[in-house]
Amino acid sequence: MDGLVPVRVASRIGTIEDNLDAVESSIRKRAEEYGKLAITEDMIKEGRQTLADIRKEKAALDNERKEIKSQWMKPYLAFEERAKKIIALYDEPIEAINSQLKQYDALQKEEKRKKIQEVYDAAKGEYGDWFPLERIYDAKWENKSYSPKR
C-alpha cells in the first residue's frame, strides 16, 4: 500500500496600496466639525450638498472594498472548490477501513459478552434468580482495556 502524497499549499499574499490613513484623518476632522455645526435656514442647501458628497464618498469606498474583496477571493474560492472535492475523496478509504474496524470491534464485544455469560452461568448458583446478569451487567466489561481479573 503506497503512502499518500502529503499536502503542500503555497499562497502568495499580495498587498493593497491605499490612502486610508489620510481618508480616516479627513473623516475624523469633518465629523468633529459637523458635529459642532448647527444648520440654519440659509445653510440648508449647502448642508444637503455636503451630506450628499459625504454619502457619495462613503459609497465609493465601500464599493472599492467590495471590488477588491471580490478580486482577492477569486483564487481562494477556486482553491476551496478544488480542495473540497479532493477532501471528499478521503471519505471512501476512511469509510472502508472504519466499517471493517467497527465490524471487528463488534465481533470482539460479542465474544466478550459470551464469555461474561459463561462466567456468570458457572458462578450464579442458586442466587441467579435474585441477581440476574442484566441487573449487575456493566457495559465497560466489554471494553478491550477491561481485565476480568479485577
PDB file of C-alpha atoms in Angstrom:
ATOM      1  CA  MET A   1       0.000   0.000   0.000  1.00  0.00           C
ATOM      2  CA  ASP A   2       1.585   3.254  -1.150  1.00  0.00           C
ATOM      3  CA  GLY A   3       1.627   6.259   1.147  1.00  0.00           C
ATOM      4  CA  LEU A   4      -0.484   9.278   0.447  1.00  0.00           C
ATOM      5  CA  VAL A   5       1.093  12.326  -1.121  1.00  0.00           C
ATOM      6  CA  PRO A   6       1.449  14.978   1.584  1.00  0.00           C
ATOM      7  CA  VAL A   7      -0.495  18.179   1.057  1.00  0.00           C
ATOM      8  CA  ARG A   8       1.508  21.265   0.154  1.00  0.00           C
ATOM      9  CA  VAL A   9      -0.119  24.602  -0.496  1.00  0.00           C
ATOM     10  CA  ALA A  10       1.760  27.795  -1.242  1.00  0.00           C
ATOM     11  CA  SER A  11      -0.093  31.062  -1.208  1.00  0.00           C
ATOM     12  CA  ARG A  12       1.299  34.431  -2.030  1.00  0.00           C
ATOM     13  CA  ILE A  13      -0.444  37.198  -0.196  1.00  0.00           C
ATOM     14  CA  GLY A  14      -0.290  40.482  -2.061  1.00  0.00           C
ATOM     15  CA  THR A  15      -0.508  43.977  -0.785  1.00  0.00           C
ATOM     16  CA  ILE A  16      -3.068  46.688  -1.219  1.00  0.00           C
ATOM     17  CA  GLU A  17      -1.866  50.242  -1.528  1.00  0.00           C
ATOM     18  CA  ASP A  18      -4.249  52.847  -0.200  1.00  0.00           C
ATOM     19  CA  ASN A  19      -4.536  56.249   1.389  1.00  0.00           C
ATOM     20  CA  LEU A  20      -6.893  55.139   4.137  1.00  0.00           C
ATOM     21  CA  ASP A  21      -4.858  56.921   6.813  1.00  0.00           C
ATOM     22  CA  ALA A  22      -5.404  60.264   5.078  1.00  0.00           C
ATOM     23  CA  VAL A  23      -9.075  59.431   4.439  1.00  0.00           C
ATOM     24  CA  GLU A  24      -9.576  58.467   8.075  1.00  0.00           C
ATOM     25  CA  SER A  25      -7.955  61.677   9.274  1.00  0.00           C
ATOM     26  CA  SER A  26     -10.131  63.707   6.907  1.00  0.00           C
ATOM     27  CA  ILE A  27     -13.335  61.968   8.027  1.00  0.00           C
ATOM     28  CA  ARG A  28     -12.493  62.405  11.705  1.00  0.00           C
ATOM     29  CA  LYS A  29     -11.818  66.104  11.143  1.00  0.00           C
ATOM     30  CA  ARG A  30     -15.102  66.511   9.233  1.00  0.00           C
ATOM     31  CA  ALA A  31     -17.048  64.581  11.868  1.00  0.00           C
ATOM     32  CA  GLU A  32     -15.696  66.849  14.550  1.00  0.00           C
ATOM     33  CA  GLU A  33     -16.514  69.988  12.533  1.00  0.00           C
ATOM     34  CA  TYR A  34     -20.009  68.894  11.523  1.00  0.00           C
ATOM     35  CA  GLY A  35     -20.755  67.545  14.978  1.00  0.00           C
ATOM     36  CA  LYS A  36     -20.485  71.086  16.335  1.00  0.00           C
ATOM     37  CA  LEU A  37     -22.282  72.705  13.396  1.00  0.00           C
ATOM     38  CA  ALA A  38     -25.836  73.956  13.770  1.00  0.00           C
ATOM     39  CA  ILE A  39     -27.708  74.042  10.481  1.00  0.00           C
ATOM     40  CA  THR A  40     -29.601  77.267   9.914  1.00  0.00           C
ATOM     41  CA  GLU A  41     -32.180  78.053   7.256  1.00  0.00           C
ATOM     42  CA  ASP A  42     -29.675  79.759   4.975  1.00  0.00           C
ATOM     43  CA  MET A  43     -27.321  76.704   5.195  1.00  0.00           C
ATOM     44  CA  ILE A  44     -29.872  74.033   4.206  1.00  0.00           C
ATOM     45  CA  LYS A  45     -28.889  73.861   0.528  1.00  0.00           C
ATOM     46  CA  GLU A  46     -25.189  73.698   1.386  1.00  0.00           C
ATOM     47  CA  GLY A  47     -25.894  71.146   4.142  1.00  0.00           C
ATOM     48  CA  ARG A  48     -27.776  68.865   1.767  1.00  0.00           C
ATOM     49  CA  GLN A  49     -24.976  69.086  -0.783  1.00  0.00           C
ATOM     50  CA  THR A  50     -22.375  68.302   1.885  1.00  0.00           C
ATOM     51  CA  LEU A  51     -24.456  65.353   3.074  1.00  0.00           C
ATOM     52  CA  ALA A  52     -24.736  64.037  -0.496  1.00  0.00           C
ATOM     53  CA  ASP A  53     -20.976  64.410  -1.003  1.00  0.00           C
ATOM     54  CA  ILE A  54     -20.191  62.527   2.216  1.00  0.00           C
ATOM     55  CA  ARG A  55     -22.602  59.715   1.303  1.00  0.00           C
ATOM     56  CA  LYS A  56     -21.067  59.560  -2.178  1.00  0.00           C
ATOM     57  CA  GLU A  57     -17.543  59.222  -0.734  1.00  0.00           C
ATOM     58  CA  LYS A  58     -18.750  56.563   1.695  1.00  0.00           C
ATOM     59  CA  ALA A  59     -20.386  54.574  -1.121  1.00  0.00           C
ATOM     60  CA  ALA A  60     -17.269  54.883  -3.298  1.00  0.00           C
ATOM     61  CA  LEU A  61     -15.035  53.499  -0.549  1.00  0.00           C
ATOM     62  CA  ASP A  62     -17.471  50.687   0.223  1.00  0.00           C
ATOM     63  CA  ASN A  63     -17.770  49.768  -3.471  1.00  0.00           C
ATOM     64  CA  GLU A  64     -13.988  49.738  -3.822  1.00  0.00           C
ATOM     65  CA  ARG A  65     -13.717  47.487  -0.755  1.00  0.00           C
ATOM     66  CA  LYS A  66     -16.255  45.071  -2.233  1.00  0.00           C
ATOM     67  CA  GLU A  67     -14.477  45.012  -5.604  1.00  0.00           C
ATOM     68  CA  ILE A  68     -11.087  44.332  -4.030  1.00  0.00           C
ATOM     69  CA  LYS A  69     -12.588  41.583  -1.878  1.00  0.00           C
ATOM     70  CA  SER A  70     -14.197  40.019  -4.943  1.00  0.00           C
ATOM     71  CA  GLN A  71     -10.908  40.041  -6.853  1.00  0.00           C
ATOM     72  CA  TRP A  72      -8.910  38.670  -3.914  1.00  0.00           C
ATOM     73  CA  MET A  73     -11.460  35.951  -3.222  1.00  0.00           C
ATOM     74  CA  LYS A  74     -11.411  34.528  -6.780  1.00  0.00           C
ATOM     75  CA  PRO A  75      -8.218  32.473  -6.323  1.00  0.00           C
ATOM     76  CA  TYR A  76      -9.289  31.385  -2.846  1.00  0.00           C
ATOM     77  CA  LEU A  77     -12.746  30.287  -3.999  1.00  0.00           C
ATOM     78  CA  ALA A  78     -11.220  28.292  -6.875  1.00  0.00           C
ATOM     79  CA  PHE A  79      -8.786  26.653  -4.445  1.00  0.00           C
ATOM     80  CA  GLU A  80     -11.549  25.970  -1.922  1.00  0.00           C
ATOM     81  CA  GLU A  81     -13.795  24.312  -4.519  1.00  0.00           C
ATOM     82  CA  ARG A  82     -10.975  22.036  -5.709  1.00  0.00           C
ATOM     83  CA  ALA A  83      -9.842  21.254  -2.154  1.00  0.00           C
ATOM     84  CA  LYS A  84     -13.368  20.296  -1.056  1.00  0.00           C
ATOM     85  CA  LYS A  85     -13.658  17.844  -3.960  1.00  0.00           C
ATOM     86  CA  ILE A  86     -10.351  16.240  -3.016  1.00  0.00           C
ATOM     87  CA  ILE A  87     -11.225  16.206   0.690  1.00  0.00           C
ATOM     88  CA  ALA A  88     -14.379  14.281  -0.223  1.00  0.00           C
ATOM     89  CA  LEU A  89     -12.189  11.641  -1.890  1.00  0.00           C
ATOM     90  CA  TYR A  90     -10.647  10.823   1.510  1.00  0.00           C
ATOM     91  CA  ASP A  91     -14.064   9.652   2.733  1.00  0.00           C
ATOM     92  CA  GLU A  92     -14.078   6.494   0.581  1.00  0.00           C
ATOM     93  CA  PRO A  93     -10.987   4.814   2.103  1.00  0.00           C
ATOM     94  CA  ILE A  94     -11.860   6.173   5.536  1.00  0.00           C
ATOM     95  CA  GLU A  95     -15.302   4.576   5.376  1.00  0.00           C
ATOM     96  CA  ALA A  96     -13.935   1.287   4.018  1.00  0.00           C
ATOM     97  CA  ILE A  97     -11.385   0.941   6.811  1.00  0.00           C
ATOM     98  CA  ASN A  98     -13.674   2.311   9.513  1.00  0.00           C
ATOM     99  CA  SER A  99     -16.516  -0.075   8.691  1.00  0.00           C
ATOM    100  CA  GLN A 100     -14.156  -3.056   8.865  1.00  0.00           C
ATOM    101  CA  LEU A 101     -12.749  -1.883  12.190  1.00  0.00           C
ATOM    102  CA  LYS A 102     -16.246  -1.392  13.613  1.00  0.00           C
ATOM    103  CA  GLN A 103     -17.224  -4.865  12.445  1.00  0.00           C
ATOM    104  CA  TYR A 104     -14.131  -6.341  14.105  1.00  0.00           C
ATOM    105  CA  ASP A 105     -14.841  -4.449  17.339  1.00  0.00           C
ATOM    106  CA  ALA A 106     -18.445  -5.658  17.329  1.00  0.00           C
ATOM    107  CA  LEU A 107     -17.257  -9.271  16.987  1.00  0.00           C
ATOM    108  CA  GLN A 108     -14.796  -8.790  19.845  1.00  0.00           C
ATOM    109  CA  LYS A 109     -17.530  -7.352  22.073  1.00  0.00           C
ATOM    110  CA  GLU A 110     -19.866 -10.215  21.203  1.00  0.00           C
ATOM    111  CA  GLU A 111     -17.178 -12.727  22.154  1.00  0.00           C
ATOM    112  CA  LYS A 112     -16.656 -10.888  25.455  1.00  0.00           C
ATOM    113  CA  ARG A 113     -20.420 -10.919  26.115  1.00  0.00           C
ATOM    114  CA  LYS A 114     -20.483 -14.677  25.562  1.00  0.00           C
ATOM    115  CA  LYS A 115     -17.539 -15.177  27.893  1.00  0.00           C
ATOM    116  CA  ILE A 116     -19.190 -12.979  30.547  1.00  0.00           C
ATOM    117  CA  GLN A 117     -22.375 -15.025  30.206  1.00  0.00           C
ATOM    118  CA  GLU A 118     -20.387 -18.256  30.606  1.00  0.00           C
ATOM    119  CA  VAL A 119     -18.621 -16.976  33.728  1.00  0.00           C
ATOM    120  CA  TYR A 120     -21.932 -15.784  35.180  1.00  0.00           C
ATOM    121  CA  ASP A 121     -23.701 -19.069  34.428  1.00  0.00           C
ATOM    122  CA  ALA A 122     -20.896 -21.006  36.116  1.00  0.00           C
ATOM    123  CA  ALA A 123     -20.916 -18.769  39.206  1.00  0.00           C
ATOM    124  CA  LYS A 124     -24.589 -17.852  39.709  1.00  0.00           C
ATOM    125  CA  GLY A 125     -25.602 -20.973  41.557  1.00  0.00           C
ATOM    126  CA  GLU A 126     -28.869 -20.697  43.484  1.00  0.00           C
ATOM    127  CA  TYR A 127     -28.748 -16.871  43.555  1.00  0.00           C
ATOM    128  CA  GLY A 128     -29.190 -16.446  39.800  1.00  0.00           C
ATOM    129  CA  ASP A 129     -32.876 -15.630  40.170  1.00  0.00           C
ATOM    130  CA  TRP A 130     -32.108 -12.864  42.682  1.00  0.00           C
ATOM    131  CA  PHE A 131     -29.256 -11.339  40.719  1.00  0.00           C
ATOM    132  CA  PRO A 132     -29.877 -11.802  37.003  1.00  0.00           C
ATOM    133  CA  LEU A 133     -26.924 -10.875  34.786  1.00  0.00           C
ATOM    134  CA  GLU A 134     -28.842  -7.924  33.284  1.00  0.00           C
ATOM    135  CA  ARG A 135     -29.144  -6.389  36.756  1.00  0.00           C
ATOM    136  CA  ILE A 136     -25.427  -6.466  37.535  1.00  0.00           C
ATOM    137  CA  TYR A 137     -24.069  -6.192  33.992  1.00  0.00           C
ATOM    138  CA  ASP A 138     -21.679  -3.323  33.290  1.00  0.00           C
ATOM    139  CA  ALA A 139     -21.032  -2.365  29.652  1.00  0.00           C
ATOM    140  CA  LYS A 140     -17.418  -1.440  30.459  1.00  0.00           C
ATOM    141  CA  TRP A 141     -16.740  -5.180  30.815  1.00  0.00           C
ATOM    142  CA  GLU A 142     -16.936  -5.296  27.011  1.00  0.00           C
ATOM    143  CA  ASN A 143     -14.063  -2.830  26.562  1.00  0.00           C
ATOM    144  CA  LYS A 144     -10.701  -4.132  25.384  1.00  0.00           C
ATOM    145  CA  SER A 145      -8.937  -2.363  28.214  1.00  0.00           C
ATOM    146  CA  TYR A 146     -11.061  -4.046  30.888  1.00  0.00           C
ATOM    147  CA  SER A 147      -9.452  -7.050  32.511  1.00  0.00           C
ATOM    148  CA  PRO A 148     -11.717  -9.751  34.037  1.00  0.00           C
ATOM    149  CA  LYS A 149      -9.162 -10.229  36.811  1.00  0.00           C
ATOM    150  CA  ARG A 150     -10.237  -7.027  38.584  1.00  0.00           C
TER     151      ARG A 150
END
